[in-house]
mmCIF file of N, CA and C in Angstrom:
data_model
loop_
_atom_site.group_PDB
_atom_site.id
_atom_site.type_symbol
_atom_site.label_atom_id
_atom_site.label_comp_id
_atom_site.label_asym_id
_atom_site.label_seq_id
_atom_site.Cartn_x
_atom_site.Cartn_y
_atom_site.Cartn_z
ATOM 1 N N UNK A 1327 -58.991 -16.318 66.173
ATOM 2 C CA UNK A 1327 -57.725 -15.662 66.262
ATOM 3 C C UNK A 1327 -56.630 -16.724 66.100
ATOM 4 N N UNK A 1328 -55.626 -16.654 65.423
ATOM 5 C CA UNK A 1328 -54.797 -17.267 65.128
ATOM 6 C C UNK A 1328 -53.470 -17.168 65.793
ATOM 7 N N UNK A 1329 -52.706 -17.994 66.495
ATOM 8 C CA UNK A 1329 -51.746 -17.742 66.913
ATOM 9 C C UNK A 1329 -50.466 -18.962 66.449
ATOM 10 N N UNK A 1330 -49.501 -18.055 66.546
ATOM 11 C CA UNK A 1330 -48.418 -18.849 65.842
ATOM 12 C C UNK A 1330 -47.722 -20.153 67.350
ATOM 13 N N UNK A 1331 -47.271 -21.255 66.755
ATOM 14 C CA UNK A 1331 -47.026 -22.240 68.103
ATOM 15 C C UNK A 1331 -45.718 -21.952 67.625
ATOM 16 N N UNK A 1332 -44.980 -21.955 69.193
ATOM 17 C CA UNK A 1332 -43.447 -22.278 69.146
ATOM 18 C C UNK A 1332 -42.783 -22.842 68.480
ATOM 19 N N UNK A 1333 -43.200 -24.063 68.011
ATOM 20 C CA UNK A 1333 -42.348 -24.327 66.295
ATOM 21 C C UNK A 1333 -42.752 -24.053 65.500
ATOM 22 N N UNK A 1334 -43.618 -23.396 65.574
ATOM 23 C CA UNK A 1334 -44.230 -22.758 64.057
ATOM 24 C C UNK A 1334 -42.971 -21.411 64.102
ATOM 25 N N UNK A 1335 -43.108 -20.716 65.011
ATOM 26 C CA UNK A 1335 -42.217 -19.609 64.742
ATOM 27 C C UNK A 1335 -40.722 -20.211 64.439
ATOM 28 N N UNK A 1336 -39.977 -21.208 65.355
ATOM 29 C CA UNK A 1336 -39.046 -21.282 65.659
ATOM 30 C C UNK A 1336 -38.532 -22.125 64.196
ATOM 31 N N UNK A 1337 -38.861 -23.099 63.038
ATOM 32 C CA UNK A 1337 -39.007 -22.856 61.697
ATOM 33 C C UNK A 1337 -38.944 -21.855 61.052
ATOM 34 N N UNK A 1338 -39.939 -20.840 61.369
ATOM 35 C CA UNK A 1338 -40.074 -20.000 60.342
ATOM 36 C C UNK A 1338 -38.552 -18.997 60.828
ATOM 37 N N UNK A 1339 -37.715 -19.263 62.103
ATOM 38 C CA UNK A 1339 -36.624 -18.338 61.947
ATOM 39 C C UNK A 1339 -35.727 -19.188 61.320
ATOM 40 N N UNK A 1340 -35.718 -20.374 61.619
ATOM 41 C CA UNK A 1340 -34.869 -21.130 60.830
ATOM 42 C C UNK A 1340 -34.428 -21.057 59.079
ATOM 43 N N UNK A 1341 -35.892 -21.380 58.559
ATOM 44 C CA UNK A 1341 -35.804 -21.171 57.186
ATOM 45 C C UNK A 1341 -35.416 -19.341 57.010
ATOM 46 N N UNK A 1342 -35.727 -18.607 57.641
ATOM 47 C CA UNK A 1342 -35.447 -17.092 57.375
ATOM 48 C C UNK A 1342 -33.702 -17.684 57.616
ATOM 49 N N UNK A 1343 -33.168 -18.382 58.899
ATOM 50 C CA UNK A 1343 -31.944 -17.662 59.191
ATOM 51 C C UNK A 1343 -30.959 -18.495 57.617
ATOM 52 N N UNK A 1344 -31.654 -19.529 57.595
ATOM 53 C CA UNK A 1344 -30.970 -20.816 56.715
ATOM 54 C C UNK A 1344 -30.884 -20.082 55.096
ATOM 55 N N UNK A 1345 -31.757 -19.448 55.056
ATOM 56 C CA UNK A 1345 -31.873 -18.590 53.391
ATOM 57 C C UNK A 1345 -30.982 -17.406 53.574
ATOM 58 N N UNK A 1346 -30.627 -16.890 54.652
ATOM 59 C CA UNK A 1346 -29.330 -16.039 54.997
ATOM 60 C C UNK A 1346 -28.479 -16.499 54.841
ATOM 61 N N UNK A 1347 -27.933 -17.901 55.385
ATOM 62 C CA UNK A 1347 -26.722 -18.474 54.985
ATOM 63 C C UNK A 1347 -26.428 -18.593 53.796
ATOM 64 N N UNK A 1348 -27.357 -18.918 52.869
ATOM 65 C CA UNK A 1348 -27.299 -19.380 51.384
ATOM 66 C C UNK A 1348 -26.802 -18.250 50.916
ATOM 67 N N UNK A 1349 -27.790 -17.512 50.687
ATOM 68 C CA UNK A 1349 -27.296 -16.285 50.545
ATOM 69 C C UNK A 1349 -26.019 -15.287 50.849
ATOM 70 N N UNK A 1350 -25.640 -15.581 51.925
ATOM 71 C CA UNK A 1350 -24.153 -15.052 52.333
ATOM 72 C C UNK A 1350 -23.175 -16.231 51.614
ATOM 73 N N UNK A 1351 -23.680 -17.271 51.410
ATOM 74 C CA UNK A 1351 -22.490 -18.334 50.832
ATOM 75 C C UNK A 1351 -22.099 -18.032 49.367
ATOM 76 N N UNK A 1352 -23.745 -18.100 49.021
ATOM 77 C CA UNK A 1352 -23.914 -17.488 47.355
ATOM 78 C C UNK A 1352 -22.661 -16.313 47.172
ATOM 79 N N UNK A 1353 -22.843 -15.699 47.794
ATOM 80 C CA UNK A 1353 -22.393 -14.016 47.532
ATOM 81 C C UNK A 1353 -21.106 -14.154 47.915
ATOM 82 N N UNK A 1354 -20.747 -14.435 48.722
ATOM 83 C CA UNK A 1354 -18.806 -15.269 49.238
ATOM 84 C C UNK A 1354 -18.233 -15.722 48.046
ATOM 85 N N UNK A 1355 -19.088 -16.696 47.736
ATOM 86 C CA UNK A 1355 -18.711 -17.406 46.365
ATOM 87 C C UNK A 1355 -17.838 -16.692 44.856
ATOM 88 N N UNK A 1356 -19.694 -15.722 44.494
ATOM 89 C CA UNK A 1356 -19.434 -14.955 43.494
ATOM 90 C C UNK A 1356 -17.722 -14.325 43.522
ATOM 91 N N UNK A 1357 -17.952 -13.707 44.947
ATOM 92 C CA UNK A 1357 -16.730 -12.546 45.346
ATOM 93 C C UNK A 1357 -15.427 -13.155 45.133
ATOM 94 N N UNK A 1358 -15.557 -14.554 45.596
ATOM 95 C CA UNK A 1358 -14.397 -15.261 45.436
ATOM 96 C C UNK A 1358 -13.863 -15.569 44.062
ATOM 97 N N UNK A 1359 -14.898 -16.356 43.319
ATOM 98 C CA UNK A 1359 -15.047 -16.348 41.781
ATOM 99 C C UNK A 1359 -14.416 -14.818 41.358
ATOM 100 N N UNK A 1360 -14.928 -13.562 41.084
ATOM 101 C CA UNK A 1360 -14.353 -12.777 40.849
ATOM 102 C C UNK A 1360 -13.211 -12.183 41.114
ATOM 103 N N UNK A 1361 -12.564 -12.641 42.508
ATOM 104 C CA UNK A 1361 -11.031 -12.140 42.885
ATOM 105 C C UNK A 1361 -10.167 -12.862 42.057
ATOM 106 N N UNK A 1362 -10.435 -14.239 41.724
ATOM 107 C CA UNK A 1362 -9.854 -15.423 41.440
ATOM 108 C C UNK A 1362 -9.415 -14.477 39.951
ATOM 109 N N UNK A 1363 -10.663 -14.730 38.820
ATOM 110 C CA UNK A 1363 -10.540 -13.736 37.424
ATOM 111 C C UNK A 1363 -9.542 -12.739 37.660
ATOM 112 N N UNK A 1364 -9.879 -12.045 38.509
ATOM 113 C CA UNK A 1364 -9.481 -10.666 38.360
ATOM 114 C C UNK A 1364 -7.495 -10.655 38.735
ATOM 115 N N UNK A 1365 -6.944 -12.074 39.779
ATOM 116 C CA UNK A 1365 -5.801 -12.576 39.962
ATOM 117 C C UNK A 1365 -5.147 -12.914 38.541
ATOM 118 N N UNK A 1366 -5.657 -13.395 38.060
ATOM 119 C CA UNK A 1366 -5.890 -14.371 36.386
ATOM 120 C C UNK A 1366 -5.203 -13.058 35.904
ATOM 121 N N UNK A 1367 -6.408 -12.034 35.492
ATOM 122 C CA UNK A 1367 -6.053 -11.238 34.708
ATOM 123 C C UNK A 1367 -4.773 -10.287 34.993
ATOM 124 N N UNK A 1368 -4.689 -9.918 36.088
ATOM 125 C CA UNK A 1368 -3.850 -9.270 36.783
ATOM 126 C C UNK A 1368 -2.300 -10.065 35.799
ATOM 127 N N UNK A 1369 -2.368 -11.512 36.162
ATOM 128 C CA UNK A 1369 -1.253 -12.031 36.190
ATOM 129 C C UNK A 1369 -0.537 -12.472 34.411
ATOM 130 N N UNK A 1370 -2.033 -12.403 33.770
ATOM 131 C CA UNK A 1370 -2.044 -12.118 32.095
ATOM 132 C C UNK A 1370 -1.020 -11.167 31.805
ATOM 133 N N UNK A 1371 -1.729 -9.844 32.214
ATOM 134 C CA UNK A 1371 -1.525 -8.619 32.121
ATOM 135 C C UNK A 1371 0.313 -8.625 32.621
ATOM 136 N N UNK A 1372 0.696 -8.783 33.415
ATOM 137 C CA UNK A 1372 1.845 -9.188 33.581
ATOM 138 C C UNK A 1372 3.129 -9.559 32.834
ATOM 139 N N UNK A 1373 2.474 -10.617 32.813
ATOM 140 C CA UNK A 1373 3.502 -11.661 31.507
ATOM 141 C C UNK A 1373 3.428 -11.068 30.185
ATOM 142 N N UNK A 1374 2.315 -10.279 29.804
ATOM 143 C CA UNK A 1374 2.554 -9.306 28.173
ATOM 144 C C UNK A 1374 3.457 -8.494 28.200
ATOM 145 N N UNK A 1375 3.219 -8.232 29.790
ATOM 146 C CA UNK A 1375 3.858 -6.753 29.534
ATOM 147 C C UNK A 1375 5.279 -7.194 29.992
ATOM 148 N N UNK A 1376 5.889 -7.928 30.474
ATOM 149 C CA UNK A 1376 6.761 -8.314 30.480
ATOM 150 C C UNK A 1376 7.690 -9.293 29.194
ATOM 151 N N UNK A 1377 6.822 -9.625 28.185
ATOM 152 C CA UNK A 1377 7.109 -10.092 27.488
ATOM 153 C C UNK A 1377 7.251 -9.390 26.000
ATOM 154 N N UNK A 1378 6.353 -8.040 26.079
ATOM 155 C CA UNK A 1378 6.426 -6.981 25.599
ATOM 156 C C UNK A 1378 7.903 -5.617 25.492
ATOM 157 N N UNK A 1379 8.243 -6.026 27.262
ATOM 158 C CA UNK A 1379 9.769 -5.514 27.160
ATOM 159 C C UNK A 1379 11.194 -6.181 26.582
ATOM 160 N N UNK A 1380 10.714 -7.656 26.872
ATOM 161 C CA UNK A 1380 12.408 -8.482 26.541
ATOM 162 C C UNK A 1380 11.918 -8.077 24.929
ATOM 163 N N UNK A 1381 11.136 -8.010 24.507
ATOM 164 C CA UNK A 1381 11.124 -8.333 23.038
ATOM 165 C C UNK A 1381 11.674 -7.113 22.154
ATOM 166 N N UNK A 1382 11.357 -6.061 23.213
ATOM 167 C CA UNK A 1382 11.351 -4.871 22.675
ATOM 168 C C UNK A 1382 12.912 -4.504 22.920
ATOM 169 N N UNK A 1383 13.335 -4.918 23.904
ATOM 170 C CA UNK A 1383 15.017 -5.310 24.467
ATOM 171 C C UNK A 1383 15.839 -5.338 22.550
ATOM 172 N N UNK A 1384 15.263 -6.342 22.563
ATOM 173 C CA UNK A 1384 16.306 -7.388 21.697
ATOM 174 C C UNK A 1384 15.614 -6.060 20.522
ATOM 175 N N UNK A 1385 14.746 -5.974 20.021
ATOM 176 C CA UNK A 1385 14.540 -5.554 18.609
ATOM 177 C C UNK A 1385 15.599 -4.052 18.834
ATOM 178 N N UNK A 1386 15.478 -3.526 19.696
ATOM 179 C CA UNK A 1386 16.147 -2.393 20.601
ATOM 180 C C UNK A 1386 18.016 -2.470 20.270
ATOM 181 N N UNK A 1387 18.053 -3.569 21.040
ATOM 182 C CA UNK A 1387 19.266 -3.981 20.627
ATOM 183 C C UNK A 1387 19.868 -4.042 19.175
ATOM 184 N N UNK A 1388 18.987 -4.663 18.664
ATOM 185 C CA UNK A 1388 19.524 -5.477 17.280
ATOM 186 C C UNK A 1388 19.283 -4.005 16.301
ATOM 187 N N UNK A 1389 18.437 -3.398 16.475
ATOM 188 C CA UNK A 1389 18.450 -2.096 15.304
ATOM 189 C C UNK A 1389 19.674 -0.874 15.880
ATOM 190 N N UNK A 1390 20.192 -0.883 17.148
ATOM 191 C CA UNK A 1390 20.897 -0.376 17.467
ATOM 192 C C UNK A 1390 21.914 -0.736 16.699
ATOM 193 N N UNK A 1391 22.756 -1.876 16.274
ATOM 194 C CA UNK A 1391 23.800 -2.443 15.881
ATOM 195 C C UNK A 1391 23.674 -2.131 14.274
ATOM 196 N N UNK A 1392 22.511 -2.665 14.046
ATOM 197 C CA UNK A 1392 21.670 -3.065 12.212
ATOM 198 C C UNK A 1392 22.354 -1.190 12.215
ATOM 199 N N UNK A 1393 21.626 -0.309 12.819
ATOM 200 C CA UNK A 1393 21.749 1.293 12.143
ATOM 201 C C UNK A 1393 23.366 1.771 12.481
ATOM 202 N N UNK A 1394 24.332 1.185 13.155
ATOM 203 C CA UNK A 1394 25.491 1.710 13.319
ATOM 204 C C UNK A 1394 26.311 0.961 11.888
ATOM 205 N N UNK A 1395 26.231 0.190 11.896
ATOM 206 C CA UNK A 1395 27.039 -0.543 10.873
ATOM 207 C C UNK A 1395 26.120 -0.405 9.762
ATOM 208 N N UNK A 1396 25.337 0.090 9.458
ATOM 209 C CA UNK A 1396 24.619 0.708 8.049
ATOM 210 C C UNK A 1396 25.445 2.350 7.874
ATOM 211 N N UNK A 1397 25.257 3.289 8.947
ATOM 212 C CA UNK A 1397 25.784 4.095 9.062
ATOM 213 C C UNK A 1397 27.430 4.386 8.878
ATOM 214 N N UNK A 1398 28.376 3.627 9.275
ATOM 215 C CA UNK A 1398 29.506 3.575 8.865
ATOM 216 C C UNK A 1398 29.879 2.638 7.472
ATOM 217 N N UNK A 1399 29.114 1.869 7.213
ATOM 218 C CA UNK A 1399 29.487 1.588 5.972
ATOM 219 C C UNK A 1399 28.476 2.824 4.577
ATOM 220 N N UNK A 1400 28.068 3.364 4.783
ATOM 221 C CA UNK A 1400 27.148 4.684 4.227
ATOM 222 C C UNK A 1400 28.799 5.982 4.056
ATOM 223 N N UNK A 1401 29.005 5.948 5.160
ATOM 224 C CA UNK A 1401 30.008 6.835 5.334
ATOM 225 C C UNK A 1401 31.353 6.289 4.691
ATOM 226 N N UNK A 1402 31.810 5.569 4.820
ATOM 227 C CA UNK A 1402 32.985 4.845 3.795
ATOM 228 C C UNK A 1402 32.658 4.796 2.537
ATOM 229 N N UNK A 1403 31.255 4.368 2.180
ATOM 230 C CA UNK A 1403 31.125 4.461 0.677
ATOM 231 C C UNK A 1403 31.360 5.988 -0.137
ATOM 232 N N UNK A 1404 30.753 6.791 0.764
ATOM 233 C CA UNK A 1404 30.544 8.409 0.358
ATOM 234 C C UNK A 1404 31.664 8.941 0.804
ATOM 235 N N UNK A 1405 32.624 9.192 1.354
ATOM 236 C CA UNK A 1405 33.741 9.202 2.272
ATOM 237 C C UNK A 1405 34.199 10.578 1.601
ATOM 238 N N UNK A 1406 34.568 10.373 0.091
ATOM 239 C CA UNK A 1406 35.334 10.812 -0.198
ATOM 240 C C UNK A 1406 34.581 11.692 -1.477
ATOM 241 N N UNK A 1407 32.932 11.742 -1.764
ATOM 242 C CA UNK A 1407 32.488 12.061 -2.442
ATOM 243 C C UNK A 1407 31.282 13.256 -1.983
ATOM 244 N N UNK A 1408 30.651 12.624 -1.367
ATOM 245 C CA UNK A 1408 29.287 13.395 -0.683
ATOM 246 C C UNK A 1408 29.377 13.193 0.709
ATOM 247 N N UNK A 1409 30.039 13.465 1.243
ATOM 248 C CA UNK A 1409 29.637 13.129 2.572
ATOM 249 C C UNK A 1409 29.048 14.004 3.344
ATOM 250 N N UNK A 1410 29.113 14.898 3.344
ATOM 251 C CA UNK A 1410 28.070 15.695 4.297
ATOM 252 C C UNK A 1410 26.666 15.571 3.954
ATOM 253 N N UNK A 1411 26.513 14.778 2.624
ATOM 254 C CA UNK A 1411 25.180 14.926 2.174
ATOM 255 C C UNK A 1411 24.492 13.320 2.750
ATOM 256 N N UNK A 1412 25.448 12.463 2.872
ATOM 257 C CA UNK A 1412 25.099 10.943 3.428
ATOM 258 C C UNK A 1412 24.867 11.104 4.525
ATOM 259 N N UNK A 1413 25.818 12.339 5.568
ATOM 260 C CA UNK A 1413 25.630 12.467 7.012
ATOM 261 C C UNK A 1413 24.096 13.021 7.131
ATOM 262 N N UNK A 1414 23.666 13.728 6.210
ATOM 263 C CA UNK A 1414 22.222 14.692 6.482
ATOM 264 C C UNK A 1414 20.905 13.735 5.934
ATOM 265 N N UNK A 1415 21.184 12.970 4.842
ATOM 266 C CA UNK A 1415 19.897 11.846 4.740
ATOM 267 C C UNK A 1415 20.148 10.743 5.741
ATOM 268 N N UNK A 1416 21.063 10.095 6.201
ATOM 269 C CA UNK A 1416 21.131 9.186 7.495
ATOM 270 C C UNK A 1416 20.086 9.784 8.805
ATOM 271 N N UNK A 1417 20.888 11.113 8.454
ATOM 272 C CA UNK A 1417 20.130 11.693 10.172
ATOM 273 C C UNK A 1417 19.025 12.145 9.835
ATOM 274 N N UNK A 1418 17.986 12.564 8.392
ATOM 275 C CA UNK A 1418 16.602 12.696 8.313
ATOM 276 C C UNK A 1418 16.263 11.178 8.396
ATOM 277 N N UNK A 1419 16.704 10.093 7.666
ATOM 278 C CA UNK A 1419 15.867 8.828 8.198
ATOM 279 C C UNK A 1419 15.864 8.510 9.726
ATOM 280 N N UNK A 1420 16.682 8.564 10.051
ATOM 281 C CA UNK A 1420 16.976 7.941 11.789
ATOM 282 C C UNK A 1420 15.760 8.763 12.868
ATOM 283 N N UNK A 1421 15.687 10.123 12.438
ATOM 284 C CA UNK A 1421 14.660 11.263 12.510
ATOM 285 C C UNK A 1421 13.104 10.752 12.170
ATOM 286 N N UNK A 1422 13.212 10.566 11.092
ATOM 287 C CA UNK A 1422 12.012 9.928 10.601
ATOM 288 C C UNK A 1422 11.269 8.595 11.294
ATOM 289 N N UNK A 1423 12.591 7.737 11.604
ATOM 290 C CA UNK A 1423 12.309 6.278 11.662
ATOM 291 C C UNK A 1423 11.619 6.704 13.350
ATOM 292 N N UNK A 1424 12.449 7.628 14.307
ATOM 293 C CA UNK A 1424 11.927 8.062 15.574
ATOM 294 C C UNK A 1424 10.911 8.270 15.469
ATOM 295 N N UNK A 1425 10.240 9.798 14.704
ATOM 296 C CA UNK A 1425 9.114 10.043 15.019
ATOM 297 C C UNK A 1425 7.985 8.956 14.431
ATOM 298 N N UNK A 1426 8.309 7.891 14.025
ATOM 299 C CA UNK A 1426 7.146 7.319 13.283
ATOM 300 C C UNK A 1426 7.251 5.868 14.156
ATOM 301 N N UNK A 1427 8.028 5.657 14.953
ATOM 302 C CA UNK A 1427 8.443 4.544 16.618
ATOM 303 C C UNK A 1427 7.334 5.019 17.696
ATOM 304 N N UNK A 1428 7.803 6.408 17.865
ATOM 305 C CA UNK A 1428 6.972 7.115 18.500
ATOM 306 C C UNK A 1428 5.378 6.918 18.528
ATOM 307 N N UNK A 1429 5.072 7.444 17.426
ATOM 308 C CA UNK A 1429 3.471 7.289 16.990
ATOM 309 C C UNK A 1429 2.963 6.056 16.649
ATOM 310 N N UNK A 1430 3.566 5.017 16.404
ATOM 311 C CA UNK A 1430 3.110 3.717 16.708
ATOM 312 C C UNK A 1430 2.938 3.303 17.783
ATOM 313 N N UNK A 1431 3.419 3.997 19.376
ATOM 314 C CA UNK A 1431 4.068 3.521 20.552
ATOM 315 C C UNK A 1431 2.989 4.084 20.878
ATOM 316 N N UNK A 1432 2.272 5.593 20.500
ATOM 317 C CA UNK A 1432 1.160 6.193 20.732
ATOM 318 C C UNK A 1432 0.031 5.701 20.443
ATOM 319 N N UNK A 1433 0.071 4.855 19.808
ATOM 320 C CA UNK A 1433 -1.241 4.378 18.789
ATOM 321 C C UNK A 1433 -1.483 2.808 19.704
ATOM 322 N N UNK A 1434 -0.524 2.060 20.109
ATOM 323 C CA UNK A 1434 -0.397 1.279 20.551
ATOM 324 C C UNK A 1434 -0.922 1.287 22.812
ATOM 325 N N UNK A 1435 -0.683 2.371 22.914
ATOM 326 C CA UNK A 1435 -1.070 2.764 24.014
ATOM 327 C C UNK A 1435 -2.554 2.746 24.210
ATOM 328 N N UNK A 1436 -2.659 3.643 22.904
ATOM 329 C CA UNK A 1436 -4.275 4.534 23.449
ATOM 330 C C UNK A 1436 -5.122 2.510 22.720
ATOM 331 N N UNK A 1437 -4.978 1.943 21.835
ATOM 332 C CA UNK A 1437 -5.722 0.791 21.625
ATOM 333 C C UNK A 1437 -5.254 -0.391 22.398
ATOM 334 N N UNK A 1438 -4.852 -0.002 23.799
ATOM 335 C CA UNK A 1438 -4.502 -1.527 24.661
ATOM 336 C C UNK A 1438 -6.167 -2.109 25.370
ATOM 337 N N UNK A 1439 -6.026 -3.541 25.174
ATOM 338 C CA UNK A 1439 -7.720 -3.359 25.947
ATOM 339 C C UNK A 1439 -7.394 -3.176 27.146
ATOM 340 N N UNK A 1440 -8.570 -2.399 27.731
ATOM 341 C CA UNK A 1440 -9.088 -1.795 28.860
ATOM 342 C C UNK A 1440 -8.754 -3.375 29.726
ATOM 343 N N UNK A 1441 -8.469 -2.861 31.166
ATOM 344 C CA UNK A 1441 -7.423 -3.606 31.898
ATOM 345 C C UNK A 1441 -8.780 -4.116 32.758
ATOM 346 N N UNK A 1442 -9.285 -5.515 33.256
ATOM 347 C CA UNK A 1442 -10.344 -5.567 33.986
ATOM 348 C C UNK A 1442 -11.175 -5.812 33.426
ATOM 349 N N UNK A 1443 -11.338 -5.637 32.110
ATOM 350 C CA UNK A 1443 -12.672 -6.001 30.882
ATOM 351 C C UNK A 1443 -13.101 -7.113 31.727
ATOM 352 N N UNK A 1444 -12.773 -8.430 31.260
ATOM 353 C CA UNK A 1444 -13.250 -9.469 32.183
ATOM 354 C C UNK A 1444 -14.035 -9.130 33.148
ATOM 355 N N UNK A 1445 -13.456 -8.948 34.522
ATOM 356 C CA UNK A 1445 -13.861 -8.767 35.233
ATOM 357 C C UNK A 1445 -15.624 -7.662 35.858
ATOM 358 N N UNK A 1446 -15.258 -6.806 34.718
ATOM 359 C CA UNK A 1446 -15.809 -5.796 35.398
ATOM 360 C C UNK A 1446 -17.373 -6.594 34.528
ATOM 361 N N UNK A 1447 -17.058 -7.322 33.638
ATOM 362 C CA UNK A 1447 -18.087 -7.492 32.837
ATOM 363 C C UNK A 1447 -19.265 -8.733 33.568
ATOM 364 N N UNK A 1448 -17.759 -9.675 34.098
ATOM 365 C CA UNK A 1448 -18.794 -10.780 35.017
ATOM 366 C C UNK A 1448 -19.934 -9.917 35.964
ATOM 367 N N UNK A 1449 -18.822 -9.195 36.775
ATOM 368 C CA UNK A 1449 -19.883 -7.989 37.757
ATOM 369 C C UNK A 1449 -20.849 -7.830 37.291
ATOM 370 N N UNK A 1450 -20.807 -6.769 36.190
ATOM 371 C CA UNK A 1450 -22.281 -6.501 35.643
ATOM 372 C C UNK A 1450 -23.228 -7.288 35.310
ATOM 373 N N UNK A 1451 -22.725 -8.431 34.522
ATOM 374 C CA UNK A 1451 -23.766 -9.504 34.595
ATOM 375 C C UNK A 1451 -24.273 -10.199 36.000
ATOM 376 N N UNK A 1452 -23.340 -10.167 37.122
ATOM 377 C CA UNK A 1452 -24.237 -10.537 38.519
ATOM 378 C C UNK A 1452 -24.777 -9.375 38.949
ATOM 379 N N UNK A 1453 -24.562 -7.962 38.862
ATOM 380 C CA UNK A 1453 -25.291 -7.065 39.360
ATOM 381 C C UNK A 1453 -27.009 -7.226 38.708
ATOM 382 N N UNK A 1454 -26.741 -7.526 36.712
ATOM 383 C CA UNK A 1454 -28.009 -7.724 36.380
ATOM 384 C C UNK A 1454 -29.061 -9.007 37.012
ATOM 385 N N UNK A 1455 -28.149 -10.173 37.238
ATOM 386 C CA UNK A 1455 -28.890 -11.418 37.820
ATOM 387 C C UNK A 1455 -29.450 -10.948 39.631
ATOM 388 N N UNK A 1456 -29.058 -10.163 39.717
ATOM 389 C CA UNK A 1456 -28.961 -9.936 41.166
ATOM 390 C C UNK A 1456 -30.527 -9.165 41.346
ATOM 391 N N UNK A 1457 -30.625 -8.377 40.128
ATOM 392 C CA UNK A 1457 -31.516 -7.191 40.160
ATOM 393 C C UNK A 1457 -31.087 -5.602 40.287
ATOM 394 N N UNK A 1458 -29.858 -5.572 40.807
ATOM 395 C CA UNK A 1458 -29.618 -4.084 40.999
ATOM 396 C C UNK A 1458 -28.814 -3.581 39.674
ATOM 397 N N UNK A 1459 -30.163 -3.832 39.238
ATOM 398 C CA UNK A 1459 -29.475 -2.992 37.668
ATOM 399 C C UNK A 1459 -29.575 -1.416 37.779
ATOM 400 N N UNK A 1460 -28.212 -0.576 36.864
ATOM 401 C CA UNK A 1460 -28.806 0.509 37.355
ATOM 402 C C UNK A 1460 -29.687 1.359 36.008
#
């Protein structure tokens, strides 16, 4: 009959408790590693989109000005000839130029990458190293 001696057990909790630590350190780690990315991206994500508005500011701005002073010099030229007809192709382009701002703005939405890619992807690859694949 075999019986286990007091340091035989008192080892064997050790190495059990000591491969817990690792393990909880391991896994701290990862978690940390991944908040870190996921701060990163967060803060990416940020600065585009912030850099996405001043830009859009100014182009905003500047076609505001570019289409008024196209528009009144359109109207001085025709002034005295066609003008109701300069007033009605101005306002189908300006019309036009909208709905087609629009649908770029739409198009531009629906193809933004998915927010977290990174992140979610490291995950999956530690969920696969981990074993809990699903």
């Amino acid at each position: 009959m075999l019986t286990e001696t007091p340091a035989q057990d008192a080892g064997a909790q050790g190495g059990l408790y000591n491969s817990l630590r690792r393990l909880a350190a391991t896994l701290l780690a990862m978690g940390r590693t991944r908040l870190e990315l996921l701060s990163v991206e967060i803060e990416e994500e940020r600065e585009r989109l912030s850099s996405m508005l001043l830009w859009t500011l100014v182009a905003l701005f500047c076609a505001a000005w570019g289409v008024a002073l196209v528009t009144v010099l359109i109207m001085v030229v025709f002034w005295d000839t066609h003008r109701l007809r300069a007033i009605g192709i101005l306002a189908l382009l300006f019309l036009g130029g909208a709905i087609l701002a629009a649908r770029l703005v739409q198009a531009k939405a629906r193809s933004k990458p998915r927010l977290f890619a990174t992140s979610l992807g490291e995950l999956a690859k530690d969920q696969q190293q981990i074993g809990f694949d699903e």
